[in-house]
């Protein structure tokens, strides 16, 4: 139990669907992150939220839309995705600058 | 852009053998972390090294941070099947930075 819970664990969707990924943390951390993990590529940072404010958008296409309604929840809204968006999407939290990050177990996303 | 190159990319060895995984960069990092990721799970922190030349031991795992803080190594003694997983190094460029740069990963398989 890492204190970071992601749902759903698996998601299969068509390119025209709209879905959302959810991340919930019980660690009281102020920073939350979305990462994309694809085969043969390093972990790619997508978005960073600090105290519910987005502080980083790492040139992510607009078909990915993050939302952080409160300090415990982070969402990633998906719309009109492409086959190359199939990957493991990981949420992470951090308690302070330079501290380790705590990861959820990810959502395995497959785009048909 | 800071890059962390890990080698080897894949490693498969017999139980009981020793191994070393390397994490190299041309950039200086204020601190470096090692994570292990098992199938179906998110990365889990193993260790953080901060001081150049620092050596940390975690049971059969020995971590070293290079003197110039540009590289790190992970040495495993008498590998066991439970060591199987994806090993990731990750570094902070500056103290107080909220963005972790992840390495390319080493996928380790220990054969019983």
PDB file of C-alpha atoms in Angstrom:
ATOM      1  CA  UNK A   1       0.000   0.000   0.000  1.00  0.00           C
ATOM      2  CA  UNK A   2       1.743   3.146  -1.229  1.00  0.00           C
ATOM      3  CA  UNK A   3      -0.906   5.655  -0.181  1.00  0.00           C
ATOM      4  CA  UNK A   4      -1.574   6.514  -3.817  1.00  0.00           C
ATOM      5  CA  UNK A   5      -4.516   4.781  -5.491  1.00  0.00           C
ATOM      6  CA  UNK A   6      -5.246   4.885  -9.193  1.00  0.00           C
ATOM      7  CA  UNK A   7      -8.450   3.826 -10.920  1.00  0.00           C
ATOM      8  CA  UNK A   8      -9.211   2.134 -13.140  1.00  0.00           C
ATOM      9  CA  UNK A   9      -6.263  -0.268 -13.298  1.00  0.00           C
ATOM     10  CA  UNK A  10      -7.021  -1.141 -16.913  1.00  0.00           C
ATOM     11  CA  UNK A  11      -8.879   0.816 -19.592  1.00  0.00           C
ATOM     12  CA  UNK A  12      -9.620  -0.008 -23.199  1.00  0.00           C
ATOM     13  CA  UNK A  13     -11.184   2.735 -25.255  1.00  0.00           C
ATOM     14  CA  UNK A  14     -11.822   3.730 -28.832  1.00  0.00           C
ATOM     15  CA  UNK A  15     -10.279   6.821 -30.355  1.00  0.00           C
ATOM     16  CA  UNK A  16     -13.520   8.773 -30.161  1.00  0.00           C
ATOM     17  CA  UNK A  17     -14.338   7.966 -26.523  1.00  0.00           C
ATOM     18  CA  UNK A  18     -14.026  10.264 -23.525  1.00  0.00           C
ATOM     19  CA  UNK A  19     -12.793   8.795 -20.282  1.00  0.00           C
ATOM     20  CA  UNK A  20     -11.043   9.933 -17.115  1.00  0.00           C
ATOM     21  CA  UNK A  21      -8.256   8.489 -14.995  1.00  0.00           C
ATOM     22  CA  UNK A  22      -8.375   9.085 -11.262  1.00  0.00           C
ATOM     23  CA  UNK A  23      -5.634   9.360  -8.669  1.00  0.00           C
ATOM     24  CA  UNK A  24      -6.285   9.635  -4.936  1.00  0.00           C
ATOM     25  CA  UNK A  25      -3.641  10.128  -2.272  1.00  0.00           C
ATOM     26  CA  UNK A  26      -3.734   9.729   1.499  1.00  0.00           C
ATOM     27  CA  UNK A  27      -0.234  11.027   2.207  1.00  0.00           C
ATOM     28  CA  UNK A  28      -0.985  14.724   2.638  1.00  0.00           C
ATOM     29  CA  UNK A  29       1.525  15.616  -0.064  1.00  0.00           C
ATOM     30  CA  UNK A  30       1.297  18.942  -1.852  1.00  0.00           C
ATOM     31  CA  UNK A  31       2.706  17.970  -5.234  1.00  0.00           C
ATOM     32  CA  UNK A  32       1.039  15.531  -7.638  1.00  0.00           C
ATOM     33  CA  UNK A  33       2.271  14.305 -10.987  1.00  0.00           C
ATOM     34  CA  UNK A  34       1.101  12.477 -14.088  1.00  0.00           C
ATOM     35  CA  UNK A  35       3.653  10.353 -15.955  1.00  0.00           C
ATOM     36  CA  UNK A  36       3.409   8.269 -19.133  1.00  0.00           C
ATOM     37  CA  UNK A  37       5.376   5.012 -19.277  1.00  0.00           C
ATOM     38  CA  UNK A  38       5.770   3.405 -22.691  1.00  0.00           C
ATOM     39  CA  UNK A  39       7.825   0.409 -23.679  1.00  0.00           C
ATOM     40  CA  UNK A  40      11.439   1.247 -24.498  1.00  0.00           C
ATOM     41  CA  UNK A  41      11.104   4.871 -23.330  1.00  0.00           C
ATOM     42  CA  UNK A  42      12.009   6.552 -20.050  1.00  0.00           C
ATOM     43  CA  UNK A  43       9.205   7.718 -17.806  1.00  0.00           C
ATOM     44  CA  UNK A  44       7.799  10.888 -19.369  1.00  0.00           C
ATOM     45  CA  UNK A  45       6.592  13.655 -17.097  1.00  0.00           C
ATOM     46  CA  UNK A  46       3.264  15.041 -18.309  1.00  0.00           C
ATOM     47  CA  UNK A  47       1.885  17.414 -15.687  1.00  0.00           C
ATOM     48  CA  UNK A  48       2.819  18.736 -12.253  1.00  0.00           C
ATOM     49  CA  UNK A  49       0.430  20.208  -9.712  1.00  0.00           C
ATOM     50  CA  UNK A  50       1.646  21.998  -6.592  1.00  0.00           C
ATOM     51  CA  UNK A  51      -0.876  23.097  -3.995  1.00  0.00           C
ATOM     52  CA  UNK A  52      -3.607  22.371  -6.583  1.00  0.00           C
ATOM     53  CA  UNK A  53      -2.052  24.725  -9.136  1.00  0.00           C
ATOM     54  CA  UNK A  54      -0.627  23.395 -12.375  1.00  0.00           C
ATOM     55  CA  UNK A  55       3.067  24.261 -12.456  1.00  0.00           C
ATOM     56  CA  UNK A  56       4.215  22.167 -15.379  1.00  0.00           C
ATOM     57  CA  UNK A  57       2.780  21.078 -18.702  1.00  0.00           C
ATOM     58  CA  UNK A  58       5.463  19.151 -20.505  1.00  0.00           C
ATOM     59  CA  UNK A  59       4.239  19.904 -24.035  1.00  0.00           C
ATOM     60  CA  UNK A  60       1.405  17.432 -23.678  1.00  0.00           C
ATOM     61  CA  UNK A  61      -1.216  17.349 -26.472  1.00  0.00           C
ATOM     62  CA  UNK A  62      -4.529  18.968 -25.612  1.00  0.00           C
ATOM     63  CA  UNK A  63      -6.340  15.636 -25.878  1.00  0.00           C
ATOM     64  CA  UNK A  64      -5.002  15.085 -22.348  1.00  0.00           C
ATOM     65  CA  UNK A  65      -6.567  17.454 -19.813  1.00  0.00           C
ATOM     66  CA  UNK A  66      -5.596  17.333 -16.135  1.00  0.00           C
ATOM     67  CA  UNK A  67      -7.710  18.468 -13.219  1.00  0.00           C
ATOM     68  CA  UNK A  68      -6.835  18.839  -9.548  1.00  0.00           C
ATOM     69  CA  UNK A  69     -10.016  19.727  -7.609  1.00  0.00           C
ATOM     70  CA  UNK A  70      -8.394  19.328  -4.186  1.00  0.00           C
ATOM     71  CA  UNK A  71      -5.136  18.266  -2.610  1.00  0.00           C
ATOM     72  CA  UNK A  72      -6.143  14.600  -2.474  1.00  0.00           C
ATOM     73  CA  UNK A  73      -7.389  14.039  -6.020  1.00  0.00           C
ATOM     74  CA  UNK A  74      -5.923  14.326  -9.471  1.00  0.00           C
ATOM     75  CA  UNK A  75      -7.677  13.461 -12.705  1.00  0.00           C
ATOM     76  CA  UNK A  76      -6.548  12.999 -16.276  1.00  0.00           C
ATOM     77  CA  UNK A  77      -9.351  13.527 -18.766  1.00  0.00           C
ATOM     78  CA  UNK A  78      -8.895  11.768 -22.080  1.00  0.00           C
ATOM     79  CA  UNK A  79     -10.539  12.696 -25.379  1.00  0.00           C
ATOM     80  CA  UNK A  80      -9.948  11.617 -28.965  1.00  0.00           C
ATOM     81  CA  UNK A  81      -6.809   9.666 -28.169  1.00  0.00           C
ATOM     82  CA  UNK A  82      -4.482   8.075 -30.706  1.00  0.00           C
ATOM     83  CA  UNK A  83      -3.089   4.512 -30.782  1.00  0.00           C
ATOM     84  CA  UNK A  84       0.337   5.846 -29.742  1.00  0.00           C
ATOM     85  CA  UNK A  85      -1.226   7.030 -26.485  1.00  0.00           C
ATOM     86  CA  UNK A  86      -1.494   3.414 -25.350  1.00  0.00           C
ATOM     87  CA  UNK A  87       0.747   3.192 -22.278  1.00  0.00           C
ATOM     88  CA  UNK A  88       0.872   2.893 -18.507  1.00  0.00           C
ATOM     89  CA  UNK A  89      -0.168   6.175 -16.888  1.00  0.00           C
ATOM     90  CA  UNK A  90       1.310   6.691 -13.452  1.00  0.00           C
ATOM     91  CA  UNK A  91       0.321   9.161 -10.773  1.00  0.00           C
ATOM     92  CA  UNK A  92       2.864  10.213  -8.168  1.00  0.00           C
ATOM     93  CA  UNK A  93       2.967  12.492  -5.142  1.00  0.00           C
ATOM     94  CA  UNK A  94       5.781  14.294  -3.383  1.00  0.00           C
ATOM     95  CA  UNK A  95       5.944  15.659   0.132  1.00  0.00           C
ATOM     96  CA  UNK A  96       8.480  18.414  -0.447  1.00  0.00           C
ATOM     97  CA  UNK A  97      11.181  19.662  -2.776  1.00  0.00           C
ATOM     98  CA  UNK A  98      13.843  17.037  -3.381  1.00  0.00           C
ATOM     99  CA  UNK A  99      11.888  14.335  -1.604  1.00  0.00           C
ATOM    100  CA  UNK A 100      11.183  10.919  -3.142  1.00  0.00           C
ATOM    101  CA  UNK A 101       8.057  10.457  -5.184  1.00  0.00           C
ATOM    102  CA  UNK A 102       5.369   7.955  -4.233  1.00  0.00           C
ATOM    103  CA  UNK A 103       3.711   6.223  -7.147  1.00  0.00           C
ATOM    104  CA  UNK A 104       0.384   4.572  -7.674  1.00  0.00           C
ATOM    105  CA  UNK A 105       0.209   1.271  -9.525  1.00  0.00           C
ATOM    106  CA  UNK A 106      -0.890   2.969 -12.730  1.00  0.00           C
ATOM    107  CA  UNK A 107      -3.662   2.666 -15.274  1.00  0.00           C
ATOM    108  CA  UNK A 108      -2.867   0.478 -18.277  1.00  0.00           C
ATOM    109  CA  UNK A 109      -4.519   2.273 -21.198  1.00  0.00           C
ATOM    110  CA  UNK A 110      -5.124   0.656 -24.564  1.00  0.00           C
ATOM    111  CA  UNK A 111      -6.479   2.665 -27.498  1.00  0.00           C
ATOM    112  CA  UNK A 112      -8.202   0.670 -30.208  1.00  0.00           C
TER     113      UNK A 112
ATOM    114  CA  UNK B   1      17.633  18.646 -21.315  1.00  0.00           C
ATOM    115  CA  UNK B   2      19.245  16.358 -18.782  1.00  0.00           C
ATOM    116  CA  UNK B   3      19.470  12.699 -19.703  1.00  0.00           C
ATOM    117  CA  UNK B   4      20.222   9.667 -17.592  1.00  0.00           C
ATOM    118  CA  UNK B   5      21.458   6.652 -19.507  1.00  0.00           C
ATOM    119  CA  UNK B   6      21.263   3.288 -17.816  1.00  0.00           C
ATOM    120  CA  UNK B   7      23.218   0.202 -18.774  1.00  0.00           C
ATOM    121  CA  UNK B   8      22.670  -2.524 -19.440  1.00  0.00           C
ATOM    122  CA  UNK B   9      19.145  -2.138 -20.758  1.00  0.00           C
ATOM    123  CA  UNK B  10      18.400  -5.816 -20.119  1.00  0.00           C
ATOM    124  CA  UNK B  11      20.160  -8.275 -17.828  1.00  0.00           C
ATOM    125  CA  UNK B  12      19.350 -11.901 -17.195  1.00  0.00           C
ATOM    126  CA  UNK B  13      21.503 -13.843 -14.741  1.00  0.00           C
ATOM    127  CA  UNK B  14      21.409 -16.936 -12.576  1.00  0.00           C
ATOM    128  CA  UNK B  15      20.416 -16.833  -8.941  1.00  0.00           C
ATOM    129  CA  UNK B  16      23.448 -16.312  -6.717  1.00  0.00           C
ATOM    130  CA  UNK B  17      25.438 -14.233  -9.172  1.00  0.00           C
ATOM    131  CA  UNK B  18      26.512 -10.631  -8.659  1.00  0.00           C
ATOM    132  CA  UNK B  19      25.632  -7.746 -10.953  1.00  0.00           C
ATOM    133  CA  UNK B  20      26.098  -4.013 -11.407  1.00  0.00           C
ATOM    134  CA  UNK B  21      23.765  -1.544 -13.078  1.00  0.00           C
ATOM    135  CA  UNK B  22      25.029   1.849 -14.170  1.00  0.00           C
ATOM    136  CA  UNK B  23      23.353   5.240 -14.445  1.00  0.00           C
ATOM    137  CA  UNK B  24      25.307   7.911 -16.309  1.00  0.00           C
ATOM    138  CA  UNK B  25      24.829  11.516 -17.326  1.00  0.00           C
ATOM    139  CA  UNK B  26      26.845  14.443 -18.582  1.00  0.00           C
ATOM    140  CA  UNK B  27      24.912  16.677 -16.190  1.00  0.00           C
ATOM    141  CA  UNK B  28      25.296  17.194 -12.461  1.00  0.00           C
ATOM    142  CA  UNK B  29      22.444  16.172 -10.173  1.00  0.00           C
ATOM    143  CA  UNK B  30      21.855  17.474  -6.673  1.00  0.00           C
ATOM    144  CA  UNK B  31      20.579  14.064  -5.628  1.00  0.00           C
ATOM    145  CA  UNK B  32      19.861  10.754  -7.231  1.00  0.00           C
ATOM    146  CA  UNK B  33      17.300   8.101  -6.412  1.00  0.00           C
ATOM    147  CA  UNK B  34      16.916   4.462  -7.346  1.00  0.00           C
ATOM    148  CA  UNK B  35      13.515   2.865  -7.778  1.00  0.00           C
ATOM    149  CA  UNK B  36      12.409  -0.697  -8.487  1.00  0.00           C
ATOM    150  CA  UNK B  37       9.254  -1.406 -10.427  1.00  0.00           C
ATOM    151  CA  UNK B  38       7.633  -4.835 -10.479  1.00  0.00           C
ATOM    152  CA  UNK B  39       5.114  -5.922 -13.109  1.00  0.00           C
ATOM    153  CA  UNK B  40       1.688  -4.387 -12.549  1.00  0.00           C
ATOM    154  CA  UNK B  41       2.959  -1.925  -9.974  1.00  0.00           C
ATOM    155  CA  UNK B  42       4.386   1.566  -9.808  1.00  0.00           C
ATOM    156  CA  UNK B  43       8.035   2.336  -9.031  1.00  0.00           C
ATOM    157  CA  UNK B  44       9.033   2.056  -5.374  1.00  0.00           C
ATOM    158  CA  UNK B  45      11.922   4.021  -3.903  1.00  0.00           C
ATOM    159  CA  UNK B  46      14.978   2.003  -2.861  1.00  0.00           C
ATOM    160  CA  UNK B  47      17.436   4.722  -1.872  1.00  0.00           C
ATOM    161  CA  UNK B  48      18.403   8.390  -2.219  1.00  0.00           C
ATOM    162  CA  UNK B  49      22.034   9.489  -2.507  1.00  0.00           C
ATOM    163  CA  UNK B  50      22.957  13.120  -2.064  1.00  0.00           C
ATOM    164  CA  UNK B  51      26.684  13.542  -1.470  1.00  0.00           C
ATOM    165  CA  UNK B  52      29.300  12.962  -4.162  1.00  0.00           C
ATOM    166  CA  UNK B  53      31.143   9.708  -3.429  1.00  0.00           C
ATOM    167  CA  UNK B  54      28.409   8.514  -1.089  1.00  0.00           C
ATOM    168  CA  UNK B  55      27.907   4.770  -0.684  1.00  0.00           C
ATOM    169  CA  UNK B  56      24.723   3.317   0.795  1.00  0.00           C
ATOM    170  CA  UNK B  57      23.970  -0.313   1.535  1.00  0.00           C
ATOM    171  CA  UNK B  58      20.552  -1.897   1.695  1.00  0.00           C
ATOM    172  CA  UNK B  59      21.056  -5.574   2.594  1.00  0.00           C
ATOM    173  CA  UNK B  60      22.510  -7.111  -0.597  1.00  0.00           C
ATOM    174  CA  UNK B  61      22.213  -3.859  -2.580  1.00  0.00           C
ATOM    175  CA  UNK B  62      25.021  -1.292  -2.653  1.00  0.00           C
ATOM    176  CA  UNK B  63      24.444   2.125  -4.172  1.00  0.00           C
ATOM    177  CA  UNK B  64      27.169   4.588  -5.065  1.00  0.00           C
ATOM    178  CA  UNK B  65      26.960   8.222  -6.162  1.00  0.00           C
ATOM    179  CA  UNK B  66      29.863   9.415  -8.304  1.00  0.00           C
ATOM    180  CA  UNK B  67      32.264  12.000  -6.934  1.00  0.00           C
ATOM    181  CA  UNK B  68      31.129  14.519  -9.531  1.00  0.00           C
ATOM    182  CA  UNK B  69      27.443  13.691  -8.933  1.00  0.00           C
ATOM    183  CA  UNK B  70      26.964  12.789 -12.593  1.00  0.00           C
ATOM    184  CA  UNK B  71      26.684   9.031 -12.282  1.00  0.00           C
ATOM    185  CA  UNK B  72      25.608   6.256  -9.971  1.00  0.00           C
ATOM    186  CA  UNK B  73      25.770   2.495  -9.730  1.00  0.00           C
ATOM    187  CA  UNK B  74      23.748  -0.245  -8.121  1.00  0.00           C
ATOM    188  CA  UNK B  75      25.497  -3.472  -7.192  1.00  0.00           C
ATOM    189  CA  UNK B  76      23.545  -6.549  -6.159  1.00  0.00           C
ATOM    190  CA  UNK B  77      25.324  -9.401  -4.394  1.00  0.00           C
ATOM    191  CA  UNK B  78      24.032 -12.967  -4.607  1.00  0.00           C
ATOM    192  CA  UNK B  79      20.988 -12.051  -6.681  1.00  0.00           C
ATOM    193  CA  UNK B  80      17.686 -13.699  -5.826  1.00  0.00           C
ATOM    194  CA  UNK B  81      14.518 -14.172  -7.916  1.00  0.00           C
ATOM    195  CA  UNK B  82      12.833 -11.516  -5.776  1.00  0.00           C
ATOM    196  CA  UNK B  83      15.276  -8.960  -7.213  1.00  0.00           C
ATOM    197  CA  UNK B  84      13.620  -9.308 -10.616  1.00  0.00           C
ATOM    198  CA  UNK B  85      12.159  -6.046 -11.859  1.00  0.00           C
ATOM    199  CA  UNK B  86      12.756  -2.789 -13.672  1.00  0.00           C
ATOM    200  CA  UNK B  87      15.383  -0.633 -11.981  1.00  0.00           C
ATOM    201  CA  UNK B  88      15.144   3.106 -12.546  1.00  0.00           C
ATOM    202  CA  UNK B  89      17.540   5.827 -11.537  1.00  0.00           C
ATOM    203  CA  UNK B  90      16.176   9.346 -11.248  1.00  0.00           C
ATOM    204  CA  UNK B  91      17.758  12.645 -10.392  1.00  0.00           C
ATOM    205  CA  UNK B  92      16.939  16.172  -9.325  1.00  0.00           C
ATOM    206  CA  UNK B  93      18.871  18.809 -11.229  1.00  0.00           C
ATOM    207  CA  UNK B  94      18.772  21.356  -8.442  1.00  0.00           C
ATOM    208  CA  UNK B  95      17.992  21.486  -4.766  1.00  0.00           C
ATOM    209  CA  UNK B  96      14.369  22.482  -4.434  1.00  0.00           C
ATOM    210  CA  UNK B  97      13.510  21.251  -7.906  1.00  0.00           C
ATOM    211  CA  UNK B  98      10.181  19.467  -8.204  1.00  0.00           C
ATOM    212  CA  UNK B  99      10.973  17.663 -11.480  1.00  0.00           C
ATOM    213  CA  UNK B 100      12.643  14.269 -11.466  1.00  0.00           C
ATOM    214  CA  UNK B 101      14.548  13.145 -14.554  1.00  0.00           C
ATOM    215  CA  UNK B 102      14.217   9.389 -14.967  1.00  0.00           C
ATOM    216  CA  UNK B 103      16.755   7.062 -16.518  1.00  0.00           C
ATOM    217  CA  UNK B 104      16.118   4.705 -19.395  1.00  0.00           C
ATOM    218  CA  UNK B 105      15.748   1.726 -17.050  1.00  0.00           C
ATOM    219  CA  UNK B 106      17.373  -1.677 -16.602  1.00  0.00           C
ATOM    220  CA  UNK B 107      15.140  -4.725 -16.781  1.00  0.00           C
ATOM    221  CA  UNK B 108      16.636  -7.400 -14.533  1.00  0.00           C
ATOM    222  CA  UNK B 109      15.625 -11.061 -14.557  1.00  0.00           C
ATOM    223  CA  UNK B 110      17.029 -13.481 -12.011  1.00  0.00           C
ATOM    224  CA  UNK B 111      16.730 -17.101 -13.092  1.00  0.00           C
ATOM    225  CA  UNK B 112      16.165 -19.588 -10.253  1.00  0.00           C
TER     226      UNK B 112
END
